[in-house]
Coordinates of C-alpha atoms and ligand atoms in Angstrom, one line a residue:
M1 CA 49.2 -46.3 -59.5
F2 CA 47.1 -48.9 -61.1
S3 CA 48.8 -51.4 -58.9
T4 CA 45.8 -51.3 -56.0
A5 CA 42.1 -52.4 -57.1
L6 CA 40.4 -51.0 -54.4
P7 CA 36.7 -52.0 -53.6
T8 CA 34.1 -49.3 -53.9
R9 CA 33.9 -47.7 -50.7
K10 CA 31.2 -45.7 -48.7
R11 CA 31.6 -42.3 -48.9
R12 CA 32.5 -41.2 -45.3
R13 CA 30.5 -38.4 -43.7
P14 CA 32.5 -35.1 -43.6
E15 CA 33.2 -34.0 -40.3
V16 CA 33.6 -30.3 -39.5
T17 CA 36.4 -30.2 -36.9
F18 CA 39.4 -28.1 -35.9
T19 CA 41.2 -25.4 -38.0
Q20 CA 44.5 -26.1 -39.6
G21 CA 47.0 -23.2 -40.9
R22 CA 45.0 -21.2 -43.5
G23 CA 41.6 -22.4 -43.5
E24 CA 39.0 -24.6 -41.6
V25 CA 39.4 -28.3 -42.1
K26 CA 36.0 -29.4 -43.1
F27 CA 37.0 -33.0 -43.8
G28 CA 39.0 -34.1 -40.8
D29 CA 39.1 -38.0 -41.5
V30 CA 40.7 -37.3 -44.9
K31 CA 44.5 -36.6 -44.9
V32 CA 46.0 -36.1 -48.5
Y33 CA 49.6 -36.2 -49.1
L34 CA 50.7 -35.2 -52.8
V35 CA 53.6 -36.9 -54.3
E36 CA 56.0 -34.3 -55.5
R37 CA 58.1 -36.6 -57.5
R38 CA 57.1 -36.0 -61.0
M39 CA 54.3 -33.5 -60.0
G40 CA 56.8 -30.8 -59.5
K41 CA 57.1 -28.6 -56.3
S42 CA 55.5 -25.6 -57.7
R43 CA 52.2 -27.7 -58.7
R44 CA 52.3 -29.5 -55.5
N45 CA 52.3 -26.2 -53.6
F46 CA 49.3 -24.9 -55.9
L47 CA 47.4 -27.8 -55.6
S48 CA 48.3 -28.0 -51.8
N49 CA 47.1 -24.6 -51.1
L50 CA 44.0 -25.1 -53.2
A51 CA 42.7 -28.3 -51.5
R52 CA 43.4 -26.4 -48.1
S53 CA 41.6 -23.5 -49.1
K54 CA 38.5 -25.9 -49.6
G55 CA 38.7 -27.3 -46.2
F56 CA 40.9 -30.4 -47.1
C57 CA 43.7 -31.4 -44.7
V58 CA 46.9 -31.6 -46.6
D59 CA 50.0 -33.1 -44.9
D60 CA 53.5 -31.9 -46.2
A61 CA 55.0 -35.1 -44.7
L62 CA 54.1 -38.6 -45.6
S63 CA 53.2 -39.6 -41.9
G64 CA 51.3 -42.6 -40.7
N65 CA 48.2 -40.3 -40.3
V66 CA 47.9 -39.9 -44.3
T67 CA 45.0 -41.5 -45.5
H68 CA 45.1 -40.5 -49.3
V69 CA 48.4 -40.5 -51.5
V70 CA 47.8 -38.5 -54.8
S71 CA 50.5 -38.9 -57.4
E72 CA 50.6 -37.7 -60.8
G73 CA 52.7 -39.3 -63.9
N74 CA 54.4 -42.0 -61.8
A75 CA 54.4 -45.5 -62.9
A76 CA 52.9 -47.7 -60.3
Q77 CA 55.9 -49.9 -59.5
E78 CA 58.3 -46.9 -58.9
L79 CA 55.6 -45.1 -56.9
W80 CA 55.2 -48.2 -54.8
N81 CA 59.0 -48.8 -54.2
W82 CA 59.3 -45.2 -53.3
L83 CA 56.4 -45.5 -50.6
E84 CA 57.7 -48.5 -49.3
E85 CA 61.1 -46.7 -48.9
Q86 CA 59.3 -44.0 -46.9
G87 CA 57.6 -46.6 -44.7
F88 CA 54.1 -46.4 -46.3
G89 CA 52.4 -49.7 -46.2
E90 CA 49.2 -50.8 -48.0
M91 CA 46.5 -50.8 -45.3
Q92 CA 43.0 -51.1 -45.5
D93 CA 42.0 -47.4 -44.9
K94 CA 44.9 -46.0 -46.9
H95 CA 44.4 -45.0 -50.5
V96 CA 47.1 -44.7 -53.4
L97 CA 45.5 -42.5 -56.0
N98 CA 46.0 -40.9 -59.2
V99 CA 45.3 -37.0 -59.6
S100 CA 42.1 -37.9 -61.0
W101 CA 40.4 -38.3 -57.6
F102 CA 42.0 -35.2 -56.5
T103 CA 40.7 -32.8 -59.3
E104 CA 37.3 -34.3 -59.0
S105 CA 37.3 -33.6 -55.3
M106 CA 38.2 -30.0 -55.8
S107 CA 35.5 -29.8 -58.2
A108 CA 33.0 -31.3 -56.0
G109 CA 34.3 -29.4 -53.1
R110 CA 34.6 -32.4 -51.1
P111 CA 36.4 -35.7 -51.0
V112 CA 34.6 -37.7 -53.9
P113 CA 34.4 -41.5 -52.8
V114 CA 37.4 -43.6 -54.2
E115 CA 36.3 -45.7 -57.1
L116 CA 37.9 -48.3 -59.3
R117 CA 37.4 -46.0 -62.2
H118 CA 39.6 -43.4 -61.0
Y119 CA 42.3 -46.2 -61.8
I120 CA 40.8 -47.3 -64.9
Q121 CA 39.9 -43.9 -66.3
D122 CA 43.4 -42.8 -66.1
A123 CA 44.7 -46.2 -67.5
L124 CA 42.7 -45.7 -70.6
E125 CA 43.8 -42.2 -70.8
V126 CA 47.4 -42.9 -70.8
L127 CA 46.7 -45.8 -73.5
A128 CA 44.9 -42.8 -75.8
E129 CA 47.7 -40.6 -75.5
N130 CA 50.1 -43.1 -76.3
M131 CA 48.0 -43.9 -79.5
E132 CA 48.0 -40.3 -80.5
F133 CA 51.7 -40.1 -80.1
S134 CA 52.1 -42.6 -82.4
G135 CA 49.7 -41.3 -84.9
N136 CA 47.1 -44.1 -84.2
Q137 CA 43.6 -41.8 -84.4
G138 CA 41.4 -44.5 -84.3
P139 CA 42.5 -46.5 -81.4
C140 CA 43.1 -43.2 -79.6
L141 CA 39.8 -42.1 -80.0
A142 CA 38.3 -45.6 -78.8
F143 CA 40.5 -45.1 -75.6
R144 CA 39.4 -41.5 -75.1
R145 CA 35.6 -42.6 -75.5
A146 CA 36.0 -45.4 -73.2
A147 CA 37.7 -43.0 -70.6
S148 CA 35.0 -40.6 -71.1
V149 CA 32.2 -42.9 -70.3
L150 CA 33.8 -44.2 -67.2
K151 CA 34.2 -40.7 -66.2
S152 CA 30.7 -39.8 -66.7
L153 CA 29.3 -42.6 -64.7
P154 CA 26.8 -41.6 -62.0
A155 CA 27.8 -44.7 -59.5
A156 CA 30.8 -46.6 -59.0
L157 CA 31.1 -49.9 -61.0
Q158 CA 30.3 -52.9 -59.0
C159 CA 31.5 -55.9 -61.0
L160 CA 33.1 -56.5 -64.4
E161 CA 29.5 -57.5 -65.7
E162 CA 28.4 -54.1 -65.5
T163 CA 30.8 -52.9 -68.3
H164 CA 29.5 -55.0 -70.7
R165 CA 26.4 -52.9 -70.6
L166 CA 28.3 -49.8 -71.3
P167 CA 28.4 -47.9 -74.5
C168 CA 31.7 -47.1 -76.5
L169 CA 33.8 -49.8 -74.6
G170 CA 35.8 -51.7 -77.5
E171 CA 37.4 -54.9 -77.0
H172 CA 40.9 -53.5 -76.1
S173 CA 39.0 -51.1 -73.4
K174 CA 37.2 -54.1 -72.2
A175 CA 40.2 -56.1 -71.8
I176 CA 42.0 -53.4 -69.8
V177 CA 39.3 -52.8 -67.7
E178 CA 39.3 -56.7 -67.1
E179 CA 42.6 -56.9 -66.3
I180 CA 42.4 -54.2 -63.7
F181 CA 39.4 -55.7 -62.3
E182 CA 41.3 -59.2 -62.2
C183 CA 45.0 -58.2 -61.2
G184 CA 44.7 -54.7 -59.9
S185 CA 47.0 -53.2 -62.6
S186 CA 47.2 -53.4 -66.3
S187 CA 50.5 -54.6 -67.7
R188 CA 49.9 -52.9 -70.9
V189 CA 49.5 -49.5 -69.1
E190 CA 52.5 -50.3 -67.1
E191 CA 54.5 -50.8 -69.9
V192 CA 53.5 -47.6 -71.7
L193 CA 54.1 -45.7 -68.3
N194 CA 57.8 -47.1 -68.5
D195 CA 58.2 -46.7 -72.2
E196 CA 60.9 -44.2 -72.9
K197 CA 59.1 -43.2 -76.1
Y198 CA 56.1 -42.2 -74.4
R199 CA 57.7 -40.5 -71.5
T200 CA 59.9 -38.4 -73.9
M201 CA 56.8 -37.8 -76.1
K202 CA 54.7 -36.6 -73.2
L203 CA 57.2 -34.2 -72.2
F204 CA 58.2 -32.5 -75.3
S205 CA 54.5 -32.3 -76.4
S206 CA 53.9 -30.6 -73.1
V207 CA 55.6 -27.6 -74.4
F208 CA 53.5 -24.7 -76.2
G209 CA 54.0 -25.2 -80.0
V210 CA 55.3 -28.6 -79.8
G211 CA 53.0 -31.0 -81.5
P212 CA 53.4 -34.9 -81.8
K213 CA 55.4 -34.7 -85.2
T214 CA 58.0 -32.3 -83.7
A215 CA 58.3 -34.3 -80.6
E216 CA 58.9 -37.5 -82.2
S217 CA 61.4 -36.0 -84.5
W218 CA 63.5 -34.8 -81.7
Y219 CA 63.1 -38.3 -79.9
Y220 CA 64.3 -39.9 -83.0
R221 CA 67.2 -37.6 -83.0
G222 CA 68.0 -39.1 -79.8
L223 CA 67.0 -36.1 -77.4
R224 CA 65.4 -37.0 -74.2
T225 CA 65.5 -33.6 -71.7
F226 CA 64.8 -29.8 -72.5
E227 CA 68.3 -29.1 -71.9
Q228 CA 69.4 -31.3 -74.6
V229 CA 66.8 -29.8 -76.9
L230 CA 67.9 -26.3 -76.0
T231 CA 71.4 -26.9 -76.4
E232 CA 71.2 -28.9 -79.8
P233 CA 72.7 -26.4 -82.4
S234 CA 70.8 -27.8 -85.3
I235 CA 67.4 -27.1 -83.6
R236 CA 65.8 -24.1 -84.6
L237 CA 62.7 -23.1 -82.4
N238 CA 59.8 -21.2 -83.9
R239 CA 58.6 -18.2 -82.1
M240 CA 55.7 -20.3 -80.3
Q241 CA 58.2 -23.0 -79.2
T242 CA 60.5 -20.1 -77.9
A243 CA 57.8 -18.7 -76.0
G244 CA 56.7 -22.2 -74.9
F245 CA 60.0 -23.0 -73.5
L246 CA 60.4 -19.3 -71.9
F247 CA 57.3 -19.4 -69.8
Y248 CA 57.0 -23.3 -69.3
E249 CA 57.1 -23.2 -65.7
D250 CA 54.2 -21.1 -65.7
I251 CA 51.8 -22.3 -68.4
S252 CA 52.6 -26.0 -67.7
K253 CA 50.5 -25.2 -64.6
P254 CA 46.7 -25.8 -64.8
V255 CA 45.0 -22.3 -64.7
S256 CA 42.6 -22.3 -61.8
R257 CA 38.9 -20.9 -62.0
T258 CA 39.7 -18.1 -59.8
E259 CA 42.6 -17.1 -62.1
A260 CA 40.2 -17.6 -65.0
S261 CA 37.8 -14.8 -63.5
A262 CA 40.5 -12.7 -63.2
L263 CA 41.4 -12.8 -66.7
K264 CA 37.9 -12.3 -67.7
I265 CA 37.9 -8.9 -66.0
I266 CA 41.3 -8.1 -68.0
V267 CA 39.8 -9.2 -71.2
E268 CA 36.5 -7.6 -70.9
E269 CA 38.1 -4.1 -70.0
A270 CA 40.3 -4.4 -72.8
V271 CA 37.3 -5.4 -75.1
I272 CA 35.1 -2.7 -74.0
Y273 CA 37.7 0.0 -74.3
V274 CA 37.9 -1.0 -78.0
N275 CA 34.0 -1.3 -78.7
P276 CA 32.0 -0.4 -75.7
H277 CA 28.8 -2.6 -77.2
A278 CA 31.0 -5.7 -77.4
T279 CA 30.5 -8.5 -74.7
V280 CA 32.8 -11.5 -73.5
N281 CA 32.0 -15.0 -72.8
V282 CA 34.1 -17.6 -71.1
A283 CA 34.0 -20.7 -73.4
G284 CA 36.2 -24.0 -73.2
G285 CA 36.5 -26.1 -70.1
F286 CA 35.8 -23.3 -67.5
R287 CA 32.3 -22.7 -69.2
R288 CA 31.6 -26.6 -68.6
G289 CA 32.2 -25.8 -64.9
K290 CA 35.8 -27.3 -65.1
E291 CA 38.0 -26.4 -61.9
F292 CA 41.2 -26.1 -63.8
G293 CA 42.3 -25.6 -67.6
H294 CA 45.3 -25.5 -69.6
D295 CA 44.2 -21.9 -70.9
V296 CA 41.2 -20.0 -70.7
D297 CA 39.1 -19.8 -73.8
F298 CA 37.0 -16.2 -74.4
I299 CA 34.5 -15.4 -77.2
I300 CA 33.5 -12.0 -78.1
K301 CA 30.3 -10.9 -79.5
T302 CA 30.2 -7.7 -81.6
P303 CA 26.9 -6.2 -82.2
E304 CA 27.2 -5.3 -86.0
P305 CA 28.6 -7.6 -88.8
G306 CA 31.9 -6.8 -89.9
Q307 CA 33.1 -5.3 -86.3
E308 CA 34.5 -8.5 -85.5
D309 CA 37.6 -8.2 -87.9
A310 CA 39.1 -5.0 -86.1
I311 CA 38.5 -6.1 -82.6
L312 CA 41.5 -8.7 -81.8
P313 CA 44.3 -6.6 -83.4
A314 CA 43.0 -3.8 -80.9
V315 CA 42.9 -5.9 -77.9
I316 CA 46.3 -7.2 -78.5
E317 CA 47.2 -3.4 -78.9
R318 CA 45.7 -2.8 -75.6
F319 CA 47.4 -5.6 -74.0
K320 CA 50.9 -4.3 -75.4
S321 CA 50.3 -0.9 -74.1
Q322 CA 49.5 -2.3 -70.5
N323 CA 52.7 -4.3 -70.6
I324 CA 51.0 -7.6 -69.9
L325 CA 51.4 -9.1 -73.4
L326 CA 54.0 -12.0 -73.7
Y327 CA 53.2 -13.7 -76.7
S328 CA 50.6 -13.3 -79.4
D329 CA 49.7 -15.0 -82.6
F330 CA 46.9 -13.3 -84.5
Q331 CA 45.2 -15.3 -87.1
E332 CA 43.0 -13.3 -89.4
S333 CA 39.6 -14.5 -90.5
T334 CA 39.1 -16.5 -93.4
F335 CA 35.7 -17.3 -93.2
D336 CA 33.8 -17.5 -96.4
L337 CA 29.9 -18.7 -96.2
S338 CA 30.2 -19.5 -99.9
Q339 CA 32.9 -22.2 -99.3
L340 CA 30.4 -23.9 -96.6
P341 CA 29.1 -26.4 -95.9
N342 CA 32.4 -28.2 -95.7
H343 CA 31.8 -32.2 -95.6
R344 CA 35.0 -32.8 -93.9
F345 CA 35.3 -31.8 -90.8
E346 CA 38.3 -29.6 -89.8
A347 CA 39.6 -29.2 -86.3
M348 CA 40.4 -25.5 -87.0
D349 CA 38.0 -22.9 -87.7
H350 CA 37.9 -19.9 -90.1
F351 CA 36.9 -16.9 -87.4
S352 CA 39.4 -14.4 -86.5
K353 CA 41.1 -15.7 -83.4
C354 CA 44.4 -15.3 -81.4
F355 CA 46.6 -17.4 -79.0
L356 CA 48.3 -15.3 -76.5
I357 CA 50.3 -15.7 -73.5
V358 CA 49.6 -12.9 -70.9
K359 CA 50.7 -11.7 -67.5
L360 CA 48.5 -12.3 -64.7
K361 CA 49.2 -10.2 -61.7
R362 CA 49.5 -12.3 -58.5
E363 CA 47.6 -9.8 -56.4
Q364 CA 44.5 -10.4 -58.5
E365 CA 44.3 -13.8 -57.8
N366 CA 42.7 -14.8 -54.5
R367 CA 44.2 -16.5 -51.3
E368 CA 43.9 -20.2 -53.0
R369 CA 47.0 -18.9 -55.4
E370 CA 49.6 -17.9 -52.8
T371 CA 51.9 -20.1 -54.1
D372 CA 55.8 -19.7 -54.8
K373 CA 56.3 -17.4 -52.3
G374 CA 60.0 -17.1 -53.4
A375 CA 59.1 -16.4 -56.9
S376 CA 60.7 -13.2 -58.1
R377 CA 57.7 -12.0 -60.5
D378 CA 54.7 -10.7 -59.0
W379 CA 52.8 -12.0 -62.3
K380 CA 52.3 -15.5 -63.8
A381 CA 52.4 -16.1 -67.5
V382 CA 48.9 -17.6 -68.5
R383 CA 47.6 -19.1 -71.9
V384 CA 44.7 -17.2 -73.3
D385 CA 42.6 -17.8 -76.5
L386 CA 40.3 -15.3 -77.9
L387 CA 37.8 -15.9 -80.7
A388 CA 35.8 -13.3 -82.5
P389 CA 33.3 -14.9 -84.9
P390 CA 30.8 -12.6 -86.9
V391 CA 27.7 -12.0 -84.9
E392 CA 25.3 -14.3 -86.9
R393 CA 27.9 -17.2 -86.3
Y394 CA 28.2 -16.7 -82.7
A395 CA 26.2 -19.5 -81.7
Y396 CA 27.7 -22.3 -83.7
A397 CA 31.0 -20.8 -82.8
L398 CA 30.0 -20.9 -79.0
L399 CA 28.8 -24.3 -78.9
G400 CA 31.9 -25.5 -80.9
W401 CA 34.3 -23.5 -78.6
T402 CA 32.5 -25.0 -75.4
G403 CA 33.6 -28.5 -76.3
S404 CA 34.6 -30.9 -75.0
T405 CA 36.2 -31.7 -77.9
L406 CA 34.8 -35.6 -77.5
F407 CA 31.1 -34.1 -77.0
E408 CA 31.3 -31.9 -80.2
R409 CA 32.7 -34.8 -82.2
D410 CA 29.7 -37.1 -81.0
L411 CA 27.2 -34.2 -81.7
R412 CA 28.5 -33.7 -85.2
R413 CA 28.4 -37.5 -85.7
F414 CA 24.6 -37.5 -84.4
A415 CA 23.6 -34.5 -86.5
R416 CA 25.1 -36.1 -89.6
L417 CA 23.9 -39.7 -89.1
E418 CA 20.8 -39.4 -87.4
R419 CA 19.6 -35.8 -88.8
G420 CA 21.4 -35.7 -92.2
K421 CA 22.6 -32.4 -91.3
L422 CA 25.9 -31.0 -91.0
L423 CA 27.5 -29.1 -88.0
D424 CA 30.5 -27.3 -87.7
N425 CA 31.7 -24.0 -85.7
H426 CA 30.3 -21.9 -88.7
V427 CA 27.0 -23.4 -89.9
L428 CA 24.4 -26.2 -89.5
Y429 CA 23.3 -27.3 -92.7
D430 CA 20.5 -29.2 -93.7
K431 CA 21.5 -31.8 -96.7
A432 CA 17.8 -33.0 -97.5
T433 CA 16.7 -29.1 -98.2
K434 CA 19.9 -28.0 -98.8
A435 CA 19.5 -25.2 -96.7
F436 CA 21.5 -23.4 -93.8
L437 CA 19.5 -23.3 -90.5
P438 CA 19.6 -20.0 -88.6
A439 CA 20.5 -19.8 -85.1
S440 CA 21.0 -17.2 -82.6
T441 CA 21.5 -19.2 -79.7
E442 CA 22.9 -22.6 -78.8
E443 CA 19.3 -23.4 -77.9
D444 CA 18.1 -22.9 -81.7
I445 CA 20.7 -25.3 -82.6
F446 CA 19.6 -27.9 -80.3
A447 CA 16.2 -27.4 -81.4
H448 CA 17.0 -27.9 -84.9
L449 CA 18.7 -31.1 -84.0
G450 CA 15.8 -32.3 -82.4
L451 CA 17.3 -32.6 -78.9
E452 CA 16.8 -31.2 -75.7
F453 CA 19.1 -28.3 -74.5
I454 CA 22.4 -30.0 -73.1
E455 CA 23.6 -27.5 -70.3
P456 CA 27.5 -27.0 -70.8
W457 CA 28.3 -28.6 -67.5
Q458 CA 26.7 -32.0 -69.1
R459 CA 28.9 -31.7 -72.2
N460 CA 32.0 -33.0 -70.2
A461 CA 31.7 -36.5 -71.5
Ligands
LIG1 P1 40.4 -26.2 -75.6 O1 41.5 -26.9 -76.1 O2 40.8 -24.9 -74.6 O3 39.9 -27.2 -74.6 O4 39.5 -26.1 -76.5 P2 39.2 -27.1 -73.3 O5 38.1 -28.1 -73.3 O6 38.9 -25.9 -72.9 O7 40.1 -27.9 -72.0 P3 41.4 -27.2 -71.4 O8 40.9 -27.3 -69.9 O9 41.8 -25.6 -71.8 O10 42.7 -28.4 -71.6 C1 38.2 -25.6 -76.2 C2 37.4 -25.8 -77.3 O11 37.5 -25.3 -78.5 C3 37.4 -26.2 -79.5 C4 38.0 -27.4 -79.0 O12 37.5 -28.3 -79.9 C5 37.2 -27.3 -77.6 O13 36.0 -28.2 -77.5 N1 38.6 -25.4 -80.4 C6 39.5 -25.1 -80.1 C7 37.9 -25.5 -81.6 O14 36.9 -25.6 -82.2 N2 38.7 -24.6 -82.7 C8 40.0 -24.1 -82.6 O15 40.7 -23.6 -83.2 C9 40.4 -24.5 -81.1
LIG2 MG1 40.6 -24.6 -72.6

């Protein structure tokens, strides 16, 4: 995937042409082919249908007409070997791309121009993940930041020198970028992609409830596949992991924006049933305008202090009575203002929350999701997180749960180092005056920090 360094290209003008299958083809000169290998059949179907519904032409066969080959999780050499076997040659007007080009194009609703950063960003993310798997937080963060900076560039990188002006690009990241610029691929990234430990860790940690530690322990016990894990008598899965394996097929697929909207209606119905004055807001990636997510995050606002404690157990009961609850992990609030501010940032906050897997009826989805026609069930299992903070903590919680994780980290760092203030999901605290700063909206928090309001969609990087 990182084997071709394509020069930046001028964007082709979309053409409105003929109709194809399900939808009108808006971009006739772009013909996409999705590589099923490693992507999986159902994800490929899902992505193909999604693209078609947005006016893209997706070919099921790898013909000579294909202009954009999109692959996910394949090592470059293997992919090229496979493409060559299929008689697909590297040509001037053909792109072999990572899925990042595809997801960006879906988000934009048009084929985005192919840029070198599509290769580089993914390369850096692979390295970040590899560092995370081996517990190297520092280098992991450095690669994530660098990938994120490249992702946020308004224009394509034209030459290597431009990278010298970019912030957050450490020596290691620069070296990778340089290598990809010069050779079209990075030997280090190739090595990681082909590394058995990385591959196994990636596979195991893709299961809900399996963190890097568990994945690593399974790896060191010689296990390499799900089947081996599930048939190993000495392994006892906890409740979360059991659900993770049981619904793996569904919850490892991305959740679409359409599905997130359908879920919002379900969550709203249950919340209002329990407390007619409560409101529901989408947080997480979907609030930032993302087209896909690994879950859907909702934050519930109850009008009176104290009401937040009862709402989640009641919503869970409501879902049970509707027979749509597949898994729930409710965590009671441990919030105590007298324990704050906390000088050490903790990833988890103290609010009442639950991690759920719910059934989403396929009829509730729109045409885009007409996938898996042969599936016997009429529902898809989807991961949903619900958060119910006390009303006076709502703004901080919303800001924290909107993410992205990197954005939050940088905002907290800015607050601490530039403004002498401690920010987390619960409070904003002024170290100089030793006072908690009140906020009823996100705008109030940005104002306290002396920053212009940053819109959720600007918080992706
Ligand atoms: P997610 O993990 O859902 O990330 O957490 P996301 O940005 O929505 O991306 P995908 O698409 O689902 O993968 C959403 C935000 O909530 C914060 C995270 O830091 C992230 O910014 N969060 C999550 C917390 O602050 N505390 C938690 O306990 C969980
Ligand atoms: Mg999310």
